[in-house]
Amino acid sequence: MERTFIAVKPDGVQRGLCGEIMKRFEQRGFRLVAAKFMQSSEDHMKQHYLDLEDMPFYGGLCKYMSSGPVFAMVWEGQSIVKLARMMLGETNPADSKAGSIRGDLCINIGRNIIHGSDTLDNAKREIDLWFKAEEFVTYTPCSQAFLYE
Ligand code: IDP
Ligand code: MG
């Protein structure tokens, strides 16, 4: 089992897309293990996007991501890091296939509504950056035996 960090960005929250995004992860069969609705600080976002530090959009991105509420979540499931990235679509919504979250729900690269960890190592790093151990809930969904052989 893997865990990944997913966040509905301020544009996704403002556009009322938290429910739609959660629905897609639930219906795929993934298990929600932590979630919080919060406003992040610019420093926190600078940490989160540290690997993009040298990009021209880094400053604006971190400012934007801390400008309003985000819905931060940790989801669990088999191969979830890769599968969630496929569900998200490409970074640029214009390159994202219809059926993906970005391909269905947004238009612009700077307003692409959702974040998802891109590797297992980054997922671990991001989960630690956003959540404390006591914020996780452990339970067995009744669907578990029908999702996995
Ligand atoms: P990702 O969100 O698909 O992992 P990253 O390359 O990690 O994409 O970039 C992080 C975020 O930075 C993107 O989701 C997008 O919001 C923003 N971003 C990436 N490239 C550009 C750009 O060329 N212009 C403006 N914003 C960008
Ligand atoms: Mg990324």
Short mmCIF file of C-alpha atoms and ligand atoms in Angstrom, two decimals:
data_model
loop_
_atom_site.label_atom_id
_atom_site.label_comp_id
_atom_site.label_asym_id
_atom_site.label_seq_id
_atom_site.Cartn_x
_atom_site.Cartn_y
_atom_site.Cartn_z
CA MET A 1 0.00 0.00 0.00
CA GLU A 2 1.17 3.50 -0.82
CA ARG A 3 0.08 6.92 0.36
CA THR A 4 0.00 10.13 -1.63
CA PHE A 5 -0.61 13.76 -0.87
CA ILE A 6 -3.47 15.45 -2.75
CA ALA A 7 -4.56 19.06 -2.32
CA VAL A 8 -7.42 20.96 -3.91
CA LYS A 9 -5.80 24.33 -4.68
CA PRO A 10 -7.44 27.70 -3.88
CA ASP A 11 -8.97 27.89 -7.38
CA GLY A 12 -10.49 24.41 -7.01
CA VAL A 13 -11.91 25.30 -3.60
CA GLN A 14 -13.35 28.62 -4.84
CA ARG A 15 -14.91 26.87 -7.83
CA GLY A 16 -16.63 24.33 -5.58
CA LEU A 17 -14.75 21.31 -6.88
CA CYS A 18 -13.69 19.63 -3.58
CA GLY A 19 -16.65 17.24 -3.68
CA GLU A 20 -16.10 16.28 -7.32
CA ILE A 21 -12.40 15.61 -6.67
CA MET A 22 -13.04 13.56 -3.53
CA LYS A 23 -15.71 11.62 -5.40
CA ARG A 24 -13.22 10.53 -8.05
CA PHE A 25 -10.74 9.21 -5.46
CA GLU A 26 -13.49 7.48 -3.48
CA GLN A 27 -15.00 5.88 -6.57
CA ARG A 28 -11.62 4.63 -7.76
CA GLY A 29 -11.50 2.72 -4.49
CA PHE A 30 -8.86 4.72 -2.64
CA ARG A 31 -9.03 5.20 1.11
CA LEU A 32 -8.95 8.63 2.74
CA VAL A 33 -6.61 8.52 5.76
CA ALA A 34 -6.24 12.24 6.61
CA ALA A 35 -7.84 15.51 5.52
CA LYS A 36 -8.03 19.15 6.54
CA PHE A 37 -9.45 22.37 5.18
CA MET A 38 -6.91 25.12 5.84
CA GLN A 39 -5.07 28.18 4.60
CA SER A 40 -1.35 27.60 4.15
CA SER A 41 1.40 30.21 4.67
CA GLU A 42 3.68 31.43 1.88
CA ASP A 43 6.70 29.93 3.72
CA HIS A 44 4.95 26.57 3.90
CA MET A 45 4.25 26.70 0.15
CA LYS A 46 7.89 27.64 -0.52
CA GLN A 47 8.89 24.44 1.29
CA HIS A 48 6.25 22.43 -0.54
CA TYR A 49 7.45 23.62 -3.97
CA LEU A 50 11.18 23.78 -3.10
CA ASP A 51 12.13 21.74 -6.19
CA LEU A 52 10.70 24.54 -8.39
CA GLU A 53 12.69 27.28 -6.63
CA ASP A 54 14.55 28.28 -9.81
CA MET A 55 11.45 28.54 -12.01
CA PRO A 56 10.18 32.00 -12.97
CA PHE A 57 6.67 31.19 -11.69
CA TYR A 58 7.85 29.96 -8.24
CA GLY A 59 7.14 33.24 -6.37
CA GLY A 60 3.71 33.75 -7.89
CA LEU A 61 2.82 30.10 -7.38
CA CYS A 62 3.67 30.14 -3.66
CA LYS A 63 1.83 33.44 -3.17
CA TYR A 64 -1.22 32.11 -4.98
CA MET A 65 -1.26 28.80 -3.12
CA SER A 66 -1.29 30.65 0.21
CA SER A 67 -3.89 33.24 -0.88
CA GLY A 68 -6.94 31.21 0.09
CA PRO A 69 -8.15 27.91 1.50
CA VAL A 70 -6.90 24.56 0.28
CA PHE A 71 -8.30 21.11 0.98
CA ALA A 72 -5.35 18.90 1.93
CA MET A 73 -5.73 15.12 1.90
CA VAL A 74 -3.76 11.91 2.19
CA TRP A 75 -5.12 8.97 0.21
CA GLU A 76 -3.98 5.36 0.35
CA GLY A 77 -4.10 2.47 -2.10
CA GLN A 78 -2.11 0.16 -4.33
CA SER A 79 0.18 2.12 -6.72
CA ILE A 80 -1.67 5.30 -5.73
CA VAL A 81 1.18 7.72 -6.51
CA LYS A 82 1.19 6.76 -10.18
CA LEU A 83 -2.56 6.20 -10.49
CA ALA A 84 -3.39 9.56 -8.87
CA ARG A 85 -1.07 11.36 -11.29
CA MET A 86 -2.94 9.66 -14.15
CA MET A 87 -6.25 10.76 -12.63
CA LEU A 88 -4.95 14.36 -12.40
CA GLY A 89 -3.83 14.57 -16.03
CA GLU A 90 -0.90 16.68 -17.23
CA THR A 91 0.42 19.79 -15.47
CA ASN A 92 -1.02 21.87 -18.31
CA PRO A 93 -4.79 21.28 -18.53
CA ALA A 94 -4.53 21.94 -22.28
CA ASP A 95 -2.42 18.75 -22.61
CA SER A 96 -4.68 16.71 -20.30
CA LYS A 97 -6.98 14.05 -21.69
CA ALA A 98 -10.72 14.36 -21.25
CA GLY A 99 -11.64 12.07 -18.36
CA SER A 100 -8.81 13.34 -16.20
CA ILE A 101 -9.47 15.86 -13.44
CA ARG A 102 -7.54 18.67 -15.13
CA GLY A 103 -8.78 17.62 -18.58
CA ASP A 104 -12.38 17.85 -17.44
CA LEU A 105 -12.41 20.72 -14.96
CA CYS A 106 -9.89 23.46 -15.77
CA ILE A 107 -8.15 25.37 -18.57
CA ASN A 108 -5.02 27.24 -17.45
CA ILE A 109 -1.63 25.92 -16.19
CA GLY A 110 -1.50 28.48 -13.38
CA ARG A 111 -5.02 27.54 -12.24
CA ASN A 112 -4.98 23.77 -12.56
CA ILE A 113 -7.07 23.16 -9.38
CA ILE A 114 -5.25 20.19 -7.84
CA HIS A 115 -1.87 19.04 -6.56
CA GLY A 116 -0.72 15.42 -6.43
CA SER A 117 2.68 14.04 -5.41
CA ASP A 118 4.75 12.94 -8.41
CA THR A 119 6.96 10.25 -6.80
CA LEU A 120 6.81 8.03 -3.71
CA ASP A 121 9.71 9.96 -2.15
CA ASN A 122 7.98 13.29 -2.74
CA ALA A 123 4.73 11.85 -1.39
CA LYS A 124 6.49 10.95 1.88
CA ARG A 125 8.14 14.37 2.06
CA GLU A 126 4.87 16.23 1.36
CA ILE A 127 2.80 14.13 3.77
CA ASP A 128 5.32 14.93 6.54
CA LEU A 129 5.23 18.61 5.62
CA TRP A 130 1.41 18.86 5.76
CA PHE A 131 0.28 16.35 8.40
CA LYS A 132 1.18 15.31 11.93
CA ALA A 133 1.02 11.65 12.99
CA GLU A 134 -2.08 12.25 15.17
CA GLU A 135 -4.04 13.59 12.19
CA PHE A 136 -4.24 10.15 10.54
CA VAL A 137 -7.25 7.91 11.04
CA THR A 138 -6.82 4.15 10.82
CA TYR A 139 -9.79 2.02 9.78
CA THR A 140 -10.68 -0.82 7.44
CA PRO A 141 -13.21 0.13 4.74
CA CYS A 142 -15.80 -2.60 4.19
CA SER A 143 -14.97 -2.53 0.46
CA GLN A 144 -11.34 -3.61 1.03
CA ALA A 145 -11.89 -7.31 0.30
CA PHE A 146 -13.61 -6.47 -3.00
CA LEU A 147 -10.98 -4.01 -4.24
CA TYR A 148 -7.90 -6.18 -3.80
CA GLU A 149 -7.31 -9.83 -4.63
P1 IDP B 1 2.40 19.36 -11.18
O1 IDP B 1 1.46 20.16 -10.31
O2 IDP B 1 1.68 18.71 -12.32
O3 IDP B 1 3.23 18.37 -10.39
P2 IDP B 1 4.81 20.98 -11.37
O4 IDP B 1 5.75 20.99 -12.53
O5 IDP B 1 5.26 20.33 -10.11
O6 IDP B 1 3.42 20.39 -11.87
O7 IDP B 1 4.44 22.50 -11.07
C1 IDP B 1 3.74 22.84 -9.89
C2 IDP B 1 2.64 23.82 -10.24
O8 IDP B 1 3.25 25.01 -10.73
C3 IDP B 1 1.71 23.37 -11.35
O9 IDP B 1 0.66 22.55 -10.90
C4 IDP B 1 1.18 24.69 -11.86
O10 IDP B 1 0.14 25.18 -11.02
C5 IDP B 1 2.39 25.60 -11.69
N1 IDP B 1 3.13 25.72 -12.96
C6 IDP B 1 3.90 24.78 -13.56
N2 IDP B 1 4.40 25.23 -14.71
C7 IDP B 1 3.94 26.48 -14.85
C8 IDP B 1 4.12 27.51 -15.86
O11 IDP B 1 4.80 27.31 -16.86
N3 IDP B 1 3.46 28.68 -15.64
C9 IDP B 1 2.71 28.92 -14.53
N4 IDP B 1 2.51 28.00 -13.57
C10 IDP B 1 3.12 26.81 -13.73
MG MG B 2 4.75 18.65 -9.02
#
